[in-house]
Amino acid sequence: MENRHHDLVVIGTGSGNSVITPRLDHLDIGLVEKGRFGGTCLNVGCIPTKMFVLPADRVVEAREAARLGVHVDGVRADWPAIRDRIFGRIDPISADGEAHREKADNVTVYREPARFTGPMTLDTGTGVTVSADRWVIAAGGRPRLLDIEGLDHVDPERGVHTSDTVMRMESLPERVVIVGGGFIAAEFAHILDGLGSHVTWIHRGERLLQRQDESVSRAYTEIAQARHDVRLRTTVTGARHDARGWTLTTTTEGGEPARIEADAVLLAVGRIVNTDLLDVAAAGLPCHEDGRLVVDSFQQTPVGGVFALGDVCSEWQLKHVANHEMRVVKHNLLFPESHVESDHRFVPHAVFTHPQIAAFGKTEQELREAGTRYLAYEQQVGDVAYGWALEDTTGFCKVIVDPDTRQLIGAHLMGPQASTVIQPLIQAAHFGQRADDVAKGQYWIHPALAEVVENALLGLD
Ligand SMILES: Cc1cc2nc3c(=O)[nH]c(=O)nc-3n(C[C@H](O)[C@H](O)[C@H](O)COP(=O)(O)OP(=O)(O)OC[C@H]3O[C@@H](n4cnc5c(N)ncnc54)[C@H](O)[C@@H]3O)c2cc1C
């Protein structure tokens, strides 16, 4: 076994890869990656899912166009063409990123699963054990599986998938069961149904997207129930595969059994951080109960010279958070005398379902439980002019403010382009603007969809 010492070792090429900037060209850097270069977001996460959501949107919009007096017949999605177009774009970006690092004089790329074997000593799995002056751990997470025979490992040949494999399926299954009630399950329910599968959706909880504000979770659950075969308060108890496909057995909270037949199963039951496989305990790095690395607001672990960023340590498993933390780590590596802190005050997120969902800050149920005083107002999309044009019946924008400062403490939107429509509210919260100033101190284009935000803020009066 060869031993090597680097100035800096980065584990993970998702947001971790972007830490390596030309300003670090004077350093001897080790870069460790076992999977596809570019990490989750580029290869199996945000980017391909949203590229699949768009054609699914087009199909659903074609169906919905009838309510506008437009009749579209014979809509058909071509799964192999969509899949090949998407990965035809993504795979070369991943390959180019890898080639770029491979040819850099100061970067050594290690392409195997790595594991700590002692205090900040990493077996790279390539026959080289490395140590370093400074470290960046950006090892992300992976999909959780079920502890049920047949569903305890990914098996694309027999149609058992997680988000890591489902987007590269050879063909679209006629019948698919999705297990899980979070945002990954929701986005794939839209994608797979939109592109032509029949979706049965199993979730243990009483509502889908339960971590969202209760208005959103309730409204979204109703929409999903109208579109898919949704089985709530239901648990998968067994799975059997034969020549006809999968038969899942389930039971409800009340103990009622059922059997569901399917050609494919998508497990979307949460994610686990990769600290176990990396054996961070051997390195002396402490973790939270859920496995995330402990870091302070400067993204430093308690071990000197070791930074972490993104899903491996973050409370928010989101790419824009991983990127924000990456910028903080990059600064703190470059300027050890003037460290900066991460800003996690108003972290927004979106769920690219149909309709879209977007939110930041506290939910009403959290505020109620904490006994915090607040003012909330919910504006329906269908009651603003652009909503009339859209014939929207389900969308809304809920704003929540502190009654004393009139500053935003949360916003919860559902409706067309919610992920974009929410941005002025994120901006207002971030810069401490008062709801009334945001509503009345600027023009809002009439009759644009953003008027739903203007009216929600005015409604707080
Ligand atoms: C289906 C899906 C959809 C998503 N959609 C969105 C979205 O719309 N918006 C959003 O903000 N977020 C989304 N996310 C979350 C987002 O993808 C992640 O938050 C983000 O990619 C995390 O980046 P990261 O750099 O922390 O980790 P990753 O990008 O996961 O990078 C970690 C890298 O470390 C490597 N690695 C791990 N352990 C080892 C080891 N022992 N040895 C060698 N290499 C190792 C991995 O192979 C991986 O490439 C989505 C996630 C999924 C799964």
mmCIF file of C-alpha atoms and ligand atoms in Angstrom, residues 11-17 32-47 49-50 110-115 122 124 138-143 163-164 167 183-184 187-188 271 274 277-279 309-313 316-323 348-352, ligand 1:
data_model
loop_
_atom_site.group_PDB
_atom_site.id
_atom_site.type_symbol
_atom_site.label_atom_id
_atom_site.label_comp_id
_atom_site.label_asym_id
_atom_site.label_seq_id
_atom_site.Cartn_x
_atom_site.Cartn_y
_atom_site.Cartn_z
ATOM 1 C CA ILE A 11 -14.190 13.650 -0.908
ATOM 2 C CA GLY A 12 -17.099 13.829 -3.342
ATOM 3 C CA THR A 13 -17.461 15.582 -6.705
ATOM 4 C CA GLY A 14 -20.965 17.016 -6.260
ATOM 5 C CA SER A 15 -20.655 20.481 -4.753
ATOM 6 C CA GLY A 16 -17.267 19.339 -3.374
ATOM 7 C CA ASN A 17 -15.777 19.504 -6.862
ATOM 8 C CA VAL A 32 -11.986 11.197 -4.288
ATOM 9 C CA GLU A 33 -15.053 9.972 -6.211
ATOM 10 C CA LYS A 34 -16.491 6.478 -6.464
ATOM 11 C CA GLY A 35 -19.463 7.223 -8.706
ATOM 12 C CA ARG A 36 -20.397 9.449 -11.602
ATOM 13 C CA PHE A 37 -18.508 12.720 -11.630
ATOM 14 C CA GLY A 38 -20.708 15.650 -10.632
ATOM 15 C CA GLY A 39 -22.578 13.813 -7.860
ATOM 16 C CA THR A 40 -26.288 13.423 -7.196
ATOM 17 C CA CYS A 41 -27.694 16.680 -8.605
ATOM 18 C CA LEU A 42 -26.161 16.328 -12.045
ATOM 19 C CA ASN A 43 -26.454 12.577 -12.543
ATOM 20 C CA VAL A 44 -29.430 11.253 -10.588
ATOM 21 C CA GLY A 45 -31.036 14.221 -8.833
ATOM 22 C CA CYS A 46 -32.236 17.750 -9.480
ATOM 23 C CA ILE A 47 -31.221 18.132 -13.107
ATOM 24 C CA THR A 49 -35.638 14.872 -12.677
ATOM 25 C CA LYS A 50 -36.536 18.381 -13.756
ATOM 26 C CA TYR A 110 -9.031 8.586 -6.895
ATOM 27 C CA ARG A 111 -11.933 6.671 -8.498
ATOM 28 C CA GLU A 112 -12.893 4.000 -5.940
ATOM 29 C CA PRO A 113 -15.020 3.896 -2.762
ATOM 30 C CA ALA A 114 -12.842 5.333 -0.011
ATOM 31 C CA ARG A 115 -12.913 4.641 3.716
ATOM 32 C CA LEU A 122 -8.127 7.533 4.130
ATOM 33 C CA THR A 124 -8.769 5.444 -1.264
ATOM 34 C CA ALA A 138 -18.755 16.364 0.619
ATOM 35 C CA ALA A 139 -19.775 12.710 0.392
ATOM 36 C CA GLY A 140 -23.557 13.253 0.147
ATOM 37 C CA GLY A 141 -26.122 10.524 0.718
ATOM 38 C CA ARG A 142 -27.895 7.629 -0.985
ATOM 39 C CA PRO A 143 -31.455 6.288 -1.253
ATOM 40 C CA SER A 163 -34.135 7.468 -7.904
ATOM 41 C CA ASP A 164 -30.584 6.376 -8.831
ATOM 42 C CA MET A 167 -34.563 7.418 -14.911
ATOM 43 C CA PHE A 183 -40.763 15.099 -2.595
ATOM 44 C CA ILE A 184 -38.884 12.445 -4.587
ATOM 45 C CA GLU A 187 -41.949 14.206 -8.493
ATOM 46 C CA PHE A 188 -41.704 10.663 -9.856
ATOM 47 C CA ARG A 271 -32.092 9.058 2.078
ATOM 48 C CA ASN A 274 -22.798 8.303 3.435
ATOM 49 C CA LEU A 277 -19.695 3.771 4.328
ATOM 50 C CA LEU A 278 -16.915 6.339 4.697
ATOM 51 C CA ASP A 279 -16.398 5.184 8.297
ATOM 52 C CA LEU A 309 -20.574 20.618 3.198
ATOM 53 C CA GLY A 310 -23.815 19.547 1.579
ATOM 54 C CA ASP A 311 -25.977 16.504 2.288
ATOM 55 C CA VAL A 312 -23.288 14.779 4.376
ATOM 56 C CA CYS A 313 -23.700 17.369 7.127
ATOM 57 C CA TRP A 316 -31.349 20.601 4.275
ATOM 58 C CA GLN A 317 -30.731 18.029 1.577
ATOM 59 C CA LEU A 318 -30.789 20.610 -1.197
ATOM 60 C CA LYS A 319 -28.366 21.510 -3.941
ATOM 61 C CA HIS A 320 -28.571 25.269 -3.448
ATOM 62 C CA VAL A 321 -27.650 24.709 0.222
ATOM 63 C CA ALA A 322 -24.748 22.425 -0.745
ATOM 64 C CA ASN A 323 -23.558 25.119 -3.173
ATOM 65 C CA PRO A 348 -36.273 27.748 0.287
ATOM 66 C CA HIS A 349 -37.219 24.542 -1.482
ATOM 67 C CA ALA A 350 -39.462 23.524 -4.343
ATOM 68 C CA VAL A 351 -41.240 20.344 -5.317
ATOM 69 C CA PHE A 352 -41.564 20.063 -9.078
HETATM 70 C C1 LIG B 1 -34.192 12.472 -7.208
HETATM 71 C C2 LIG B 1 -33.625 13.695 -6.547
HETATM 72 C C3 LIG B 1 -34.081 14.939 -6.918
HETATM 73 C C4 LIG B 1 -33.560 16.071 -6.315
HETATM 74 N N1 LIG B 1 -34.045 17.299 -6.693
HETATM 75 C C5 LIG B 1 -33.553 18.406 -6.102
HETATM 76 C C6 LIG B 1 -34.018 19.698 -6.498
HETATM 77 O O1 LIG B 1 -34.880 19.835 -7.372
HETATM 78 N N2 LIG B 1 -33.481 20.780 -5.903
HETATM 79 C C7 LIG B 1 -32.527 20.662 -4.925
HETATM 80 O O2 LIG B 1 -32.073 21.679 -4.392
HETATM 81 N N3 LIG B 1 -32.077 19.454 -4.519
HETATM 82 C C8 LIG B 1 -32.558 18.335 -5.092
HETATM 83 N N4 LIG B 1 -32.073 17.115 -4.719
HETATM 84 C C9 LIG B 1 -31.031 17.053 -3.662
HETATM 85 C C10 LIG B 1 -29.655 17.355 -4.254
HETATM 86 O O3 LIG B 1 -29.418 16.525 -5.357
HETATM 87 C C11 LIG B 1 -28.600 17.175 -3.185
HETATM 88 O O4 LIG B 1 -28.924 17.988 -2.076
HETATM 89 C C12 LIG B 1 -27.216 17.579 -3.671
HETATM 90 O O5 LIG B 1 -26.899 16.962 -4.891
HETATM 91 C C13 LIG B 1 -26.174 17.235 -2.605
HETATM 92 O O6 LIG B 1 -24.890 17.563 -3.080
HETATM 93 P P1 LIG B 1 -23.601 17.085 -2.284
HETATM 94 O O7 LIG B 1 -22.445 17.691 -2.995
HETATM 95 O O8 LIG B 1 -23.768 17.327 -0.845
HETATM 96 O O9 LIG B 1 -23.581 15.498 -2.446
HETATM 97 P P2 LIG B 1 -23.564 14.543 -3.809
HETATM 98 O O10 LIG B 1 -23.886 15.376 -4.972
HETATM 99 O O11 LIG B 1 -24.397 13.437 -3.429
HETATM 100 O O12 LIG B 1 -22.035 14.172 -3.904
HETATM 101 C C14 LIG B 1 -21.432 13.236 -3.084
HETATM 102 C C15 LIG B 1 -20.423 12.455 -3.905
HETATM 103 O O13 LIG B 1 -19.567 11.754 -3.007
HETATM 104 C C16 LIG B 1 -19.277 10.493 -3.555
HETATM 105 N N5 LIG B 1 -18.923 9.590 -2.443
HETATM 106 C C17 LIG B 1 -19.672 9.347 -1.348
HETATM 107 N N6 LIG B 1 -19.044 8.502 -0.523
HETATM 108 C C18 LIG B 1 -17.880 8.214 -1.123
HETATM 109 C C19 LIG B 1 -16.808 7.365 -0.766
HETATM 110 N N7 LIG B 1 -16.807 6.655 0.357
HETATM 111 N N8 LIG B 1 -15.760 7.263 -1.617
HETATM 112 C C20 LIG B 1 -15.748 7.973 -2.764
HETATM 113 N N9 LIG B 1 -16.729 8.797 -3.154
HETATM 114 C C21 LIG B 1 -17.781 8.901 -2.341
HETATM 115 C C22 LIG B 1 -20.575 10.085 -4.232
HETATM 116 O O14 LIG B 1 -20.343 9.115 -5.236
HETATM 117 C C23 LIG B 1 -21.085 11.404 -4.785
HETATM 118 O O15 LIG B 1 -20.725 11.620 -6.136
HETATM 119 C C24 LIG B 1 -32.553 15.958 -5.321
HETATM 120 C C25 LIG B 1 -32.070 14.697 -4.951
HETATM 121 C C26 LIG B 1 -32.599 13.569 -5.557
HETATM 122 C C27 LIG B 1 -32.071 12.226 -5.159
#
